[in-house]
Short mmCIF file of C-alpha atoms (C1' of nucleotides) in Angstrom, two decimals:
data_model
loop_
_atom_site.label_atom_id
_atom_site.label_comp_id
_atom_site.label_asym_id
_atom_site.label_seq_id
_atom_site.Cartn_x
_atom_site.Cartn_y
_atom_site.Cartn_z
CA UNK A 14 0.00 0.00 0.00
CA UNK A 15 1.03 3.26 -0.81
CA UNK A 16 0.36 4.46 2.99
CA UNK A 17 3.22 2.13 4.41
CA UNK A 18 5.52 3.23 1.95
CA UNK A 19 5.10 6.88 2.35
CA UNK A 20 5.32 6.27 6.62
CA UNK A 21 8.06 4.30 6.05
CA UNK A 22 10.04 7.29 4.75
CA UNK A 23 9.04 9.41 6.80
CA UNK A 24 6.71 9.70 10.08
CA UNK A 25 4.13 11.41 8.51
CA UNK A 26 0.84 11.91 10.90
CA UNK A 27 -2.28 11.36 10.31
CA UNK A 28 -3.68 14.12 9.29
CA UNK A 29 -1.01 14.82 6.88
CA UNK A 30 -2.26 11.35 5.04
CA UNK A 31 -5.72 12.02 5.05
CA UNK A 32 -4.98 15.34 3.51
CA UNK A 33 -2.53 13.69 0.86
CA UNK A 34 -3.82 10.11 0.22
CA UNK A 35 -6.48 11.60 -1.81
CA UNK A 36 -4.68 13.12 -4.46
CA UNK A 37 -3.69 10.00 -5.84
CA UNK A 38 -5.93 8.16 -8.09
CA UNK A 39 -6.33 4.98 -8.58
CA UNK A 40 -6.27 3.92 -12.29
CA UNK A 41 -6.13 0.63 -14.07
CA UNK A 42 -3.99 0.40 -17.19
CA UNK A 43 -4.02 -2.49 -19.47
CA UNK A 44 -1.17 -4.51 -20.90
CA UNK A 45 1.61 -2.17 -23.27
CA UNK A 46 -0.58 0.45 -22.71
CA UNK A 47 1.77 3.96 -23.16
CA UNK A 48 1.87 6.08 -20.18
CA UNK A 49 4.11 8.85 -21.54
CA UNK A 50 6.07 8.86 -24.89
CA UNK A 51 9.41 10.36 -26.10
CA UNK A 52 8.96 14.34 -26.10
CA UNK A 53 5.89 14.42 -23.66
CA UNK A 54 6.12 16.19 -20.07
CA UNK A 55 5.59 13.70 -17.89
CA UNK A 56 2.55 15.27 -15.95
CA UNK A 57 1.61 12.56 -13.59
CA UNK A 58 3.78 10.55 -10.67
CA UNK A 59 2.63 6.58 -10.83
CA UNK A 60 3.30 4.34 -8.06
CA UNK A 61 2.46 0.74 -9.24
CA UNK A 62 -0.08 -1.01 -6.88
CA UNK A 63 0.11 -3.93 -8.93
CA UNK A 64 1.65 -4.64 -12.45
CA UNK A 65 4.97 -4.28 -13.72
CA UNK A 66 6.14 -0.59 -15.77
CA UNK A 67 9.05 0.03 -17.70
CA UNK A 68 10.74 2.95 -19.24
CA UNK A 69 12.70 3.23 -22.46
CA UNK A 70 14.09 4.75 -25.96
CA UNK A 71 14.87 4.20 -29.30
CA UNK A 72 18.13 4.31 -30.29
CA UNK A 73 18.48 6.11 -33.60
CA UNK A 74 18.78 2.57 -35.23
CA UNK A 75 14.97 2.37 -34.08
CA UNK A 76 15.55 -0.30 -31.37
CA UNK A 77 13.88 -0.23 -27.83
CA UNK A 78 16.55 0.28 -24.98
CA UNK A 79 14.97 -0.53 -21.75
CA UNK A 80 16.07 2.24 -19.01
CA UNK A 81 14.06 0.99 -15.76
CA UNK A 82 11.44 -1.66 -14.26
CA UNK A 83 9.33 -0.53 -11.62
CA UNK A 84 8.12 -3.12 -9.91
CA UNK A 85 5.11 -3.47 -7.07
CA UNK A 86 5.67 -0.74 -4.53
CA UNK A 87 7.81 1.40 -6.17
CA UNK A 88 7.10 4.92 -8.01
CA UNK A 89 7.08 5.18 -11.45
CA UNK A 90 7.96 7.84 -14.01
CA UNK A 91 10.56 9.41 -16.15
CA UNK A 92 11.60 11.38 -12.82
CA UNK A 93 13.75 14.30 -14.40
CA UNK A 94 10.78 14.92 -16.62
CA UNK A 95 8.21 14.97 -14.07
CA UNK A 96 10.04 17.18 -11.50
CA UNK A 97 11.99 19.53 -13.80
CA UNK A 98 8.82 19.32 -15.93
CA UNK A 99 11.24 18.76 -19.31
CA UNK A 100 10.45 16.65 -22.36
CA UNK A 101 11.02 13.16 -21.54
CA UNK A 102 13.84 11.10 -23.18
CA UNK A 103 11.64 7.93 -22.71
CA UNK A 104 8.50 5.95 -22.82
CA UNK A 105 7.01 4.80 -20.51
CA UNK A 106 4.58 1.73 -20.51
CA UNK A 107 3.24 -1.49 -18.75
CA UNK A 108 4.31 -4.52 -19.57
CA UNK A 109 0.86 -5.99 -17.65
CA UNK A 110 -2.32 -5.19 -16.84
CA UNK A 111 -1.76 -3.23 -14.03
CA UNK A 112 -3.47 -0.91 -11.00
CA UNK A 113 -1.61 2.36 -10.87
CA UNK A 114 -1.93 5.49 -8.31
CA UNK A 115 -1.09 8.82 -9.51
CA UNK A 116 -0.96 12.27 -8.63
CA UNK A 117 -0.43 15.05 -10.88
CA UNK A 118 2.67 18.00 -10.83
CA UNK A 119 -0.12 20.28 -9.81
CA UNK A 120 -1.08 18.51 -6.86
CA UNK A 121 2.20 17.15 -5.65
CA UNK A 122 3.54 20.88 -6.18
CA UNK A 123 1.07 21.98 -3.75
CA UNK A 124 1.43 19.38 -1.37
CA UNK A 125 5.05 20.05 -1.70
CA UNK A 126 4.44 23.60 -0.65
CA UNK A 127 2.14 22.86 2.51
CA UNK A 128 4.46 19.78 3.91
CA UNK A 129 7.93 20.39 5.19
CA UNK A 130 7.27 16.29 5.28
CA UNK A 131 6.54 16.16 1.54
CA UNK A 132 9.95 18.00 0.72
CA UNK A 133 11.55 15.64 3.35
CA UNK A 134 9.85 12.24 1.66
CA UNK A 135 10.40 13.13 -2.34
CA UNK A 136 14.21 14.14 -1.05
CA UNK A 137 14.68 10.80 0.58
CA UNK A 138 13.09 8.78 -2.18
CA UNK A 139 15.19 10.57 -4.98
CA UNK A 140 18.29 9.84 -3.17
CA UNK A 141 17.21 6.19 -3.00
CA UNK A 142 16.76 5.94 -6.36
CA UNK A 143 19.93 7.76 -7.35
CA UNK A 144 21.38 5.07 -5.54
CA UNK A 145 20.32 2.33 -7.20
CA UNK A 146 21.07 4.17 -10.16
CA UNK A 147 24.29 4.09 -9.28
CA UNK A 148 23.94 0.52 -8.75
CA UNK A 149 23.03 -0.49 -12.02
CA UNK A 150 25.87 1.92 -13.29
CA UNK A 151 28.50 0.29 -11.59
CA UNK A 152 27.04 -3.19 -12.47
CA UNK A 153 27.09 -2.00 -16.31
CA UNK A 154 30.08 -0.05 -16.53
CA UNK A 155 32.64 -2.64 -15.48
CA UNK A 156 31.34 -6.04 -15.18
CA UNK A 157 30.66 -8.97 -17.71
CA UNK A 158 27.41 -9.75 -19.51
CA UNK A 159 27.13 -12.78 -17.01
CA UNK A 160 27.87 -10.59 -13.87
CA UNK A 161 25.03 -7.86 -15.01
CA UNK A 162 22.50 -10.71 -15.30
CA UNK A 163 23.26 -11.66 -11.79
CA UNK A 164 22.39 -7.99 -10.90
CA UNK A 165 19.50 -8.09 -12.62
CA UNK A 166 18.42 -10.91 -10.98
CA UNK A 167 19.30 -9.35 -7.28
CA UNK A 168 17.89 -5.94 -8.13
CA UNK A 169 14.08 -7.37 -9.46
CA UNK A 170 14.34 -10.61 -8.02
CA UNK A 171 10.22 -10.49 -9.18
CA UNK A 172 10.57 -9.43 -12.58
CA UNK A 173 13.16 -11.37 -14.26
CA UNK A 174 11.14 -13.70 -15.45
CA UNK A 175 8.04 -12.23 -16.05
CA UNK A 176 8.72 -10.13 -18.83
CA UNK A 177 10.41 -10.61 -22.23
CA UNK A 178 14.60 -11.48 -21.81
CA UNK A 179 14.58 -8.72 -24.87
CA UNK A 180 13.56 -6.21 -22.05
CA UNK A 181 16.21 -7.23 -20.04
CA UNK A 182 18.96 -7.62 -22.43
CA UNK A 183 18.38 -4.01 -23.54
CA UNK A 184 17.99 -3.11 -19.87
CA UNK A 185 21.70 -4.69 -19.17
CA UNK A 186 23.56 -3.11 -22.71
CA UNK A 187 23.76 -6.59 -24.00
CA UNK A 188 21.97 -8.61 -26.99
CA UNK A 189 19.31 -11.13 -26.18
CA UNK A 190 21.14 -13.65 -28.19
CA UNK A 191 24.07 -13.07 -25.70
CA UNK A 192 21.54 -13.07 -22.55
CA UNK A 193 19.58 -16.34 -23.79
CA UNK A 194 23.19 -17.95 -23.80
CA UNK A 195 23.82 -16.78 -20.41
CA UNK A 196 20.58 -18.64 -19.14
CA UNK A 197 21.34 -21.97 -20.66
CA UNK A 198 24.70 -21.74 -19.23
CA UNK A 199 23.26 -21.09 -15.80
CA UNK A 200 21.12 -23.48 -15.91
CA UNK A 201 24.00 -25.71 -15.63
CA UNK B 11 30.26 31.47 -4.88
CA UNK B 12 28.02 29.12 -3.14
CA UNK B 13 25.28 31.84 -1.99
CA UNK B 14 24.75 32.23 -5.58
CA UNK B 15 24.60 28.23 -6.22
CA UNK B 16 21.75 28.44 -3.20
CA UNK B 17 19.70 31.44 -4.72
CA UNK B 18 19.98 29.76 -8.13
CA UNK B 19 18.35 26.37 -6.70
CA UNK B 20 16.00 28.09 -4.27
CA UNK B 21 14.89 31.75 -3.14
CA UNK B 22 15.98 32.11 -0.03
CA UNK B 23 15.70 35.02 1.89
CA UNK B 24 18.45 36.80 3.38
CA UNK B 25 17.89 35.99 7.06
CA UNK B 26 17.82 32.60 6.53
CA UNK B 27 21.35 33.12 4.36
CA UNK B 28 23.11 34.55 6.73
CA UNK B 29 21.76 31.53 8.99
CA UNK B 30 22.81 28.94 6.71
CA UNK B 31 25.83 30.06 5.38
CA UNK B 32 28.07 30.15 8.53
CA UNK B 33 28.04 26.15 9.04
CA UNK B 34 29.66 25.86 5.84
CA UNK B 35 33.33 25.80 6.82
CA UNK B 36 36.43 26.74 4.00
CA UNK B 37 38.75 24.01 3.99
CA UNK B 38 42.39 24.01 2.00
CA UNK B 39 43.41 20.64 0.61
CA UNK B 40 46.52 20.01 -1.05
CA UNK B 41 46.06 17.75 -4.54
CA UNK B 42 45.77 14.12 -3.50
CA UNK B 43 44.39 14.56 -0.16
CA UNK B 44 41.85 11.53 0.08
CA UNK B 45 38.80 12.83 1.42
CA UNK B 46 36.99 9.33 2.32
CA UNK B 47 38.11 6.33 2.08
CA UNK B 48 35.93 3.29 1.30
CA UNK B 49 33.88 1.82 4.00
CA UNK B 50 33.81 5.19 6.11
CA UNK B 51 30.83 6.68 6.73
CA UNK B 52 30.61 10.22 4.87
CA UNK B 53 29.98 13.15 7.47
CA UNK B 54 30.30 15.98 5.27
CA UNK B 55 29.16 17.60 2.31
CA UNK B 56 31.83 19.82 -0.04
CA UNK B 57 31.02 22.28 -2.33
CA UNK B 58 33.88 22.74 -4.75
CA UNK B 59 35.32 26.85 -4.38
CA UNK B 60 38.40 26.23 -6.34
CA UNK B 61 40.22 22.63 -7.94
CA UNK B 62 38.72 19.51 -8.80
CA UNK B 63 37.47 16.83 -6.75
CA UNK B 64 36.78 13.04 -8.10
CA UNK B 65 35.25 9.77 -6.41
CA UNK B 66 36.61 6.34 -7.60
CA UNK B 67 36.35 2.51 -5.98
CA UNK B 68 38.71 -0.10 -6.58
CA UNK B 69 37.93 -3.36 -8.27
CA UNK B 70 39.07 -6.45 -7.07
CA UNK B 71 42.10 -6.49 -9.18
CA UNK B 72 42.98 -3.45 -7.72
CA UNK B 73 42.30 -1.26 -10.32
CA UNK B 74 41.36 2.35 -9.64
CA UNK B 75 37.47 2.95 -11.26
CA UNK B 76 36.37 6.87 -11.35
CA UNK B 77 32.34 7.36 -10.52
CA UNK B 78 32.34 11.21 -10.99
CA UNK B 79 34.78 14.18 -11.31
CA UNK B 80 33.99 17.77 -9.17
CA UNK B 81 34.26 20.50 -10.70
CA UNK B 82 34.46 24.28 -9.22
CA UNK B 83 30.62 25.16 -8.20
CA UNK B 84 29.82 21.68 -7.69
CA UNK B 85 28.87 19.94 -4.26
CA UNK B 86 30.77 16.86 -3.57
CA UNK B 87 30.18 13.91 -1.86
CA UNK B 88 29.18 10.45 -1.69
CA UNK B 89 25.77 10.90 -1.98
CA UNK B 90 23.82 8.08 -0.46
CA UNK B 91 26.61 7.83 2.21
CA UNK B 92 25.99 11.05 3.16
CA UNK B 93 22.50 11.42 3.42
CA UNK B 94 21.67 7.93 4.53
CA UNK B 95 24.35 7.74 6.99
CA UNK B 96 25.98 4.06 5.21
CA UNK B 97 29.45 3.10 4.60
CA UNK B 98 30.76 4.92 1.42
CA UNK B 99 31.45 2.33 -1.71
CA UNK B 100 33.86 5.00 -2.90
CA UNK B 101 37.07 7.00 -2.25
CA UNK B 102 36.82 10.61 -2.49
CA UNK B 103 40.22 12.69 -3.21
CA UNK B 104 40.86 15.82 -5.05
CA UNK B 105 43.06 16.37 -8.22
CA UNK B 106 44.38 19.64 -7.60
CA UNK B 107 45.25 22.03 -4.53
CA UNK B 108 41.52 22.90 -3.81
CA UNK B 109 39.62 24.96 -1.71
CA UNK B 110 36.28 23.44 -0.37
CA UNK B 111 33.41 24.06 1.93
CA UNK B 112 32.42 21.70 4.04
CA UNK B 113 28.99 20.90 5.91
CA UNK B 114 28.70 18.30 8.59
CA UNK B 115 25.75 15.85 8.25
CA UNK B 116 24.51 16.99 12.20
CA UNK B 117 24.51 20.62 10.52
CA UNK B 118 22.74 20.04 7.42
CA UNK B 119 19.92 17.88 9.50
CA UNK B 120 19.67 20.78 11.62
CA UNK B 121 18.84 23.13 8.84
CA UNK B 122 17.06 20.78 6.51
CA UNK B 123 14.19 20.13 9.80
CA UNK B 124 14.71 24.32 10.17
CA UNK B 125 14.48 25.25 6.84
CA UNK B 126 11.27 24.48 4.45
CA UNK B 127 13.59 25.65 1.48
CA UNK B 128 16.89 23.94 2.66
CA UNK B 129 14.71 20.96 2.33
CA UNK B 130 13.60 22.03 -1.09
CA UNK B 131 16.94 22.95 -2.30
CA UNK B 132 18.60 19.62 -1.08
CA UNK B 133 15.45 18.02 -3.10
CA UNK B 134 16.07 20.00 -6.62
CA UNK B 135 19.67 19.58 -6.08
CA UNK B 136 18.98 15.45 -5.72
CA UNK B 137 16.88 15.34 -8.77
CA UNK B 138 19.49 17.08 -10.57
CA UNK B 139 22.55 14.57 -9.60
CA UNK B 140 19.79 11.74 -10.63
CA UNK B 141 19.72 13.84 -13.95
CA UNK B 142 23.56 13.74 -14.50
CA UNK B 143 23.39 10.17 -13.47
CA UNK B 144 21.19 9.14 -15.94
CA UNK B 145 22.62 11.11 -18.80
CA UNK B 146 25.91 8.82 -17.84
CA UNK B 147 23.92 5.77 -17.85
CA UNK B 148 23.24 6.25 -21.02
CA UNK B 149 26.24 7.35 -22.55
CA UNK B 150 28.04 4.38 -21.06
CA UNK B 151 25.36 1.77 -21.58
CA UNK B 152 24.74 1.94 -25.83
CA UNK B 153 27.24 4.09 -26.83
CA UNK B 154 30.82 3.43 -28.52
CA UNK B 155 33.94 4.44 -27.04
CA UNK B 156 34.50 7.76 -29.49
CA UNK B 157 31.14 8.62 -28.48
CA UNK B 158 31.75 7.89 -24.62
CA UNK B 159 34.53 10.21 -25.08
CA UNK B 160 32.44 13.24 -26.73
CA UNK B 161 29.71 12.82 -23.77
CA UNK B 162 32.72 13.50 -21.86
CA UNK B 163 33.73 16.27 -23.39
CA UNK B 164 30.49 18.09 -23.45
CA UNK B 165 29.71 17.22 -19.26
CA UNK B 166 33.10 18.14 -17.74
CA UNK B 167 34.59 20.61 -20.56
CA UNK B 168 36.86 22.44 -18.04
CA UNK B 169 38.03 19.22 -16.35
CA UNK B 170 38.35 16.88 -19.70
CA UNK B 171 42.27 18.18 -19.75
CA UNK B 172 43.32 18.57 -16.35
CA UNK B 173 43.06 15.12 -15.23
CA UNK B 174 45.17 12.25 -16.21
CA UNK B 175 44.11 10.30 -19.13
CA UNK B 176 43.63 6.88 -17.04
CA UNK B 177 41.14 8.66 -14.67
CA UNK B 178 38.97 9.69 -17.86
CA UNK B 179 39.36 6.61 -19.13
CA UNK B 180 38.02 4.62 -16.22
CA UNK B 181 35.11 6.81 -15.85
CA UNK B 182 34.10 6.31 -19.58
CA UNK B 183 34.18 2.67 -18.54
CA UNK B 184 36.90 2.50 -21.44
CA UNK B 185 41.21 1.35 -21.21
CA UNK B 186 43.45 4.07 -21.55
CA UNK B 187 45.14 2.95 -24.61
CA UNK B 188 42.01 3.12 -26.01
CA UNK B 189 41.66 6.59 -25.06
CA UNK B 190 44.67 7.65 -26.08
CA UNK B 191 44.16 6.23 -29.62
CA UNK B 192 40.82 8.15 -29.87
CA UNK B 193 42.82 11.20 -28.69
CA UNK B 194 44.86 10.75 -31.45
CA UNK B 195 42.43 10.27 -34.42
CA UNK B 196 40.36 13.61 -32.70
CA UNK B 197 43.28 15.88 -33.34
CA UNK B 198 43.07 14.36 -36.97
"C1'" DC C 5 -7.41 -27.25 -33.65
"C1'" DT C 6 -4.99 -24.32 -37.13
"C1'" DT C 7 -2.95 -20.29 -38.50
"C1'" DA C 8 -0.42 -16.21 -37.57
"C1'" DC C 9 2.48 -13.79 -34.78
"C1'" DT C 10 5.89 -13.12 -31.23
"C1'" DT C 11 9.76 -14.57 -28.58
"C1'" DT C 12 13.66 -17.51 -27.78
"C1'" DT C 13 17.29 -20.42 -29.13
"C1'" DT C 14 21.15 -21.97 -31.88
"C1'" DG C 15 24.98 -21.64 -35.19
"C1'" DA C 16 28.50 -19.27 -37.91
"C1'" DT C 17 31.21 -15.31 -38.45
"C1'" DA C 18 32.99 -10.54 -37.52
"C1'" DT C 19 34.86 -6.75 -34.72
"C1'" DA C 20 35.51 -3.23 -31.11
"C1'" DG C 21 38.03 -2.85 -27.66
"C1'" DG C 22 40.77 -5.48 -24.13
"C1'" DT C 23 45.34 -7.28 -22.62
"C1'" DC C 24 50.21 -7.50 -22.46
"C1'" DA C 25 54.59 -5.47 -23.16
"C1'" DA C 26 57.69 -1.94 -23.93
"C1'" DA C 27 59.21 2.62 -25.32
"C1'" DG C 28 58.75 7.76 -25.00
"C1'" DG C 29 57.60 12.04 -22.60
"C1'" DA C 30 56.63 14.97 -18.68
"C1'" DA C 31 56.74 16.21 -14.14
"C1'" DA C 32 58.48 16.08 -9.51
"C1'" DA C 33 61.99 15.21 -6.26
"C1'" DT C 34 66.71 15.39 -4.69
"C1'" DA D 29 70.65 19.38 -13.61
"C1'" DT D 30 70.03 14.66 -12.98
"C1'" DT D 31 67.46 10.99 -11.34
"C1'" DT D 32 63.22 8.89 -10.27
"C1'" DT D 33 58.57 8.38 -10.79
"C1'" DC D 34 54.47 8.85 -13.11
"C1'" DC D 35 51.76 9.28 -17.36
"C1'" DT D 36 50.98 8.52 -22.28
"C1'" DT D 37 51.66 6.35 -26.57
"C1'" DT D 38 52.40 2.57 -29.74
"C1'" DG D 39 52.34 -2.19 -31.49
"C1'" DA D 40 50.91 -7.10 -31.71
"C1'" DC D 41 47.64 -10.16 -30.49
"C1'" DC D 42 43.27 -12.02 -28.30
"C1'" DT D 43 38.59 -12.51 -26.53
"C1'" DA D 44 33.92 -11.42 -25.21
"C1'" DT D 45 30.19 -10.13 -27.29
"C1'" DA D 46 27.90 -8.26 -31.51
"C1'" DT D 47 25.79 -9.29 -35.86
"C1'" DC D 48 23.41 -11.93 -39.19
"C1'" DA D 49 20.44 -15.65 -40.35
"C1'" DA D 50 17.34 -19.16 -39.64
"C1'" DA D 51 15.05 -22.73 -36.92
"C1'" DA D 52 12.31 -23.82 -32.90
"C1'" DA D 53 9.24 -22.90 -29.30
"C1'" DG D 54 5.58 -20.40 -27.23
"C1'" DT D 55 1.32 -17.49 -27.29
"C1'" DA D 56 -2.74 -15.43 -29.15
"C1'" DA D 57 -6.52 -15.24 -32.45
"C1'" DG D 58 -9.97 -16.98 -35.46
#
DNA sequence: CTTACTTTTTGATATAGGTCAAAGGAAAAT
DNA sequence: ATTTTCCTTTGACCTATATCAAAAAGTAAG
């Protein structure tokens, strides 16, 4: 639930969630639906009740480059676009049918305004997912195509094999031929 | 000047400048002085006045990896160590005789729970590291090594010749004799 | 069920960039 | 100034992974 993840940030009381829980509505997306394309200001923050969401590009070749998975739990959106309000570099989609909560820049601006909280909870959640930015960019920049798959399966232990190893490939910098290789292997 | 870096982010008033501003303390480091070392726990938060700062981890074989170069006007730190308080996965040094100024993590706390707009400010400031981050990511994750090499160029123009070559080289995720062969085609 | 479409696997071949080794240059220390 | 240390360049060779192509397996649709 979205409650237990915002309190778990942050010790926000209750009055503060009855005031903010509102603002995000509940919406139910089907499978590859497109939440934001290449271009668009992202207007809206998602968090993904249930369902799996990616973001990605095209490379100028035309092919699909998956950026992020956002699993169960998590908040979803092309974040640079949605808080500096700029023209996102990616799409953004789901890869399920899925039940999504979101809130619009409007609405988290104001709330963002009225609670020193707010400020305190959308600072602490950017810095955690800088760091697992980070993450991923150490796990790309130096290690093997076998050693990123690993990651992969460490960092969405829940999604790794419920969506297509194309996705994934493309999420790791690697080709699927060279990722469906690196699951036969492991499987001994 | 970091007052302007804080007005630039934020509007904040003068009264609360002439509050903030005091806790951040100069500091003169001589080139090479390691900041943090891997493992420690970061306490403070730099803002670059004058030299160049970098953060780098060591692989198991030993060899040096560079995350991120510091440029003058930049803050510098080990992010997620410093704001959530966890052992730092890098070593922070800096490149050149610098002048910094430095903010202990008791200090900021103090003013981000004070301060509505310190909290805002260490929020915009977050969202733009992510930013930089991600522009990296990408860079590194699809692109060749000539390419790599012109992201380079265009993030850290000031810094792209005032390093050694190896520590470029690293942070492109590239070997320096490949660098230095790209070098070499570049100037035709 | 059968057909059409999508995704994954497998094989053969090519290549960007890595590794190893050594020489040249530059900078710092004595 | 001369020595020592560090940094950069160059050359020869190698390997992990890409690319291309096609078969096989899985999924959805009529």
């Amino acid at each position: 639930m979205i409650t237990d993840f915002l309190i778990n940030f942050v010790p926000f009381s209750h009055d503060e969630l009855n005031d903010i829980l509102p603002y995000f509505k509940k919406e139910k997306v089907k499978k590859n639906e497109v939440l934001i394309k290449e271009g668009q200001v992202c207007s809206k923050l998602y968090f993904v009740d249930q369902g799996i969401g990616r973001s990605y590009y095209l490379k100028k070749d035309g092919k699909e480059v998956t950026q992020w998975f956002f699993g169960v739990n998590n908040f979803m959106s092309s974040v640079d676009s949605f808080f500096q309000q700029s023209p996102s570099f990616y799409y953004l989609e789901v890869l399920e049918d899925s039940i999504l909560y979101s809130i619009t820049k409007k609405n988290m601006d104001a709330l963002l305004a009225k609670y020193h909280n707010m400020e305190t909870f959308i600072r602490l959640l950017t810095i955690d997912t800088l760091a697992k930015f980070v993450h991923k960019l150490n796990a790309i920049q130096f290690q093997t195509a076998k050693e990123r798959y690993t990651y992969m399966l460490a960092e969405f232990p829940d999604i790794s094999h419920r969506v297509p190893l194309g996705h994934i490939a493309s999420y790791l910098g690697i080709t699927q031929e060279t990722l469906s290789r690196i699951r036969k292997n492991d499987s001994h």
